[in-house]
Amino acid sequence: EAAELSAEMLKRCTPQLMEKSIKLESEMQIMLDKYETEHIARINSGACRPQVGIIYLDIVAEIRKISRHLFNINERSEMFYENFPAEIKN
């Protein structure tokens, strides 16, 4: 969903898309924080092997990086369109 939103915002940047991006970014950060916290608790309780846990946490970290890049694109998409005349924006 974040990648699709970024692609759409590169085609057209609207206040509605920007609002959706901000909301989605917040939801993703909350979700990733929750997944990390819950997984660390599973490792500490012995419900998950540390070797597997490290891989899981690495994957979550990479997803976090990808989402940061996507939302960075979204934040800058508005500046990109400011440089075009109105007839090109539409």
XYZ file of C-alpha atoms in Angstrom:
90
model
C 0.000 0.000 0.000
C 2.838 2.402 0.824
C 4.587 1.695 -2.491
C 1.354 2.130 -4.438
C 0.727 5.416 -2.654
C 4.237 6.640 -3.489
C 3.768 5.763 -7.145
C 0.445 7.609 -7.198
C 1.933 10.660 -5.497
C 4.639 10.841 -8.141
C 1.870 11.048 -10.750
C -0.221 13.573 -8.835
C 0.161 15.072 -5.412
C -3.077 16.081 -3.720
C -3.811 17.114 -0.142
C -5.907 13.947 0.216
C -3.006 11.720 -0.840
C -0.647 13.610 1.477
C -3.066 13.109 4.371
C -3.355 9.408 3.544
C 0.446 9.138 3.453
C 0.843 10.752 6.868
C -1.785 8.451 8.361
C -0.291 5.339 6.764
C 3.214 6.269 7.913
C 1.998 6.587 11.494
C 0.151 3.266 11.301
C 3.212 1.507 9.886
C 5.541 2.856 12.570
C 3.154 1.771 15.322
C 2.816 -1.666 13.733
C 6.577 -2.143 13.301
C 7.258 -0.995 16.871
C 4.655 -3.469 18.124
C 6.130 -6.337 16.100
C 9.634 -5.609 17.418
C 8.505 -5.348 21.032
C 6.415 -8.509 20.888
C 9.176 -10.450 19.198
C 11.812 -9.383 21.702
C 9.443 -10.562 24.444
C 9.160 -13.957 22.679
C 12.945 -14.231 22.484
C 13.339 -13.293 26.150
C 10.689 -15.799 27.230
C 12.337 -18.585 25.241
C 9.369 -18.970 22.886
C 11.640 -18.188 19.946
C 15.226 -19.176 19.289
C 17.631 -16.199 19.265
C 19.057 -17.186 15.856
C 15.613 -17.030 14.264
C 14.758 -13.944 16.274
C 17.699 -12.034 14.879
C 16.593 -12.763 11.323
C 13.042 -11.651 12.117
C 14.287 -8.402 13.671
C 16.534 -7.800 10.635
C 13.546 -8.194 8.326
C 11.495 -5.763 10.410
C 14.401 -3.284 10.320
C 14.624 -3.551 6.526
C 10.867 -3.016 6.177
C 11.252 0.066 8.391
C 13.996 1.410 6.096
C 11.918 0.791 2.975
C 8.920 2.533 4.515
C 11.088 5.525 5.482
C 12.277 5.826 1.888
C 8.739 5.590 0.518
C 7.366 8.193 2.901
C 10.379 10.394 2.184
C 9.360 10.289 -1.494
C 5.805 11.189 -0.510
C 6.917 14.174 1.552
C 9.010 15.500 -1.327
C 6.463 14.825 -4.072
C 4.704 18.089 -3.298
C 7.927 20.071 -3.822
C 8.483 18.288 -7.116
C 5.155 19.476 -8.523
C 5.663 23.064 -7.376
C 8.248 23.416 -10.159
C 5.769 22.650 -12.961
C 3.303 25.058 -14.584
C -0.339 24.392 -13.674
C -1.214 22.936 -17.091
C 1.438 20.201 -16.697
C 0.368 19.266 -13.167
C -3.041 18.125 -14.324
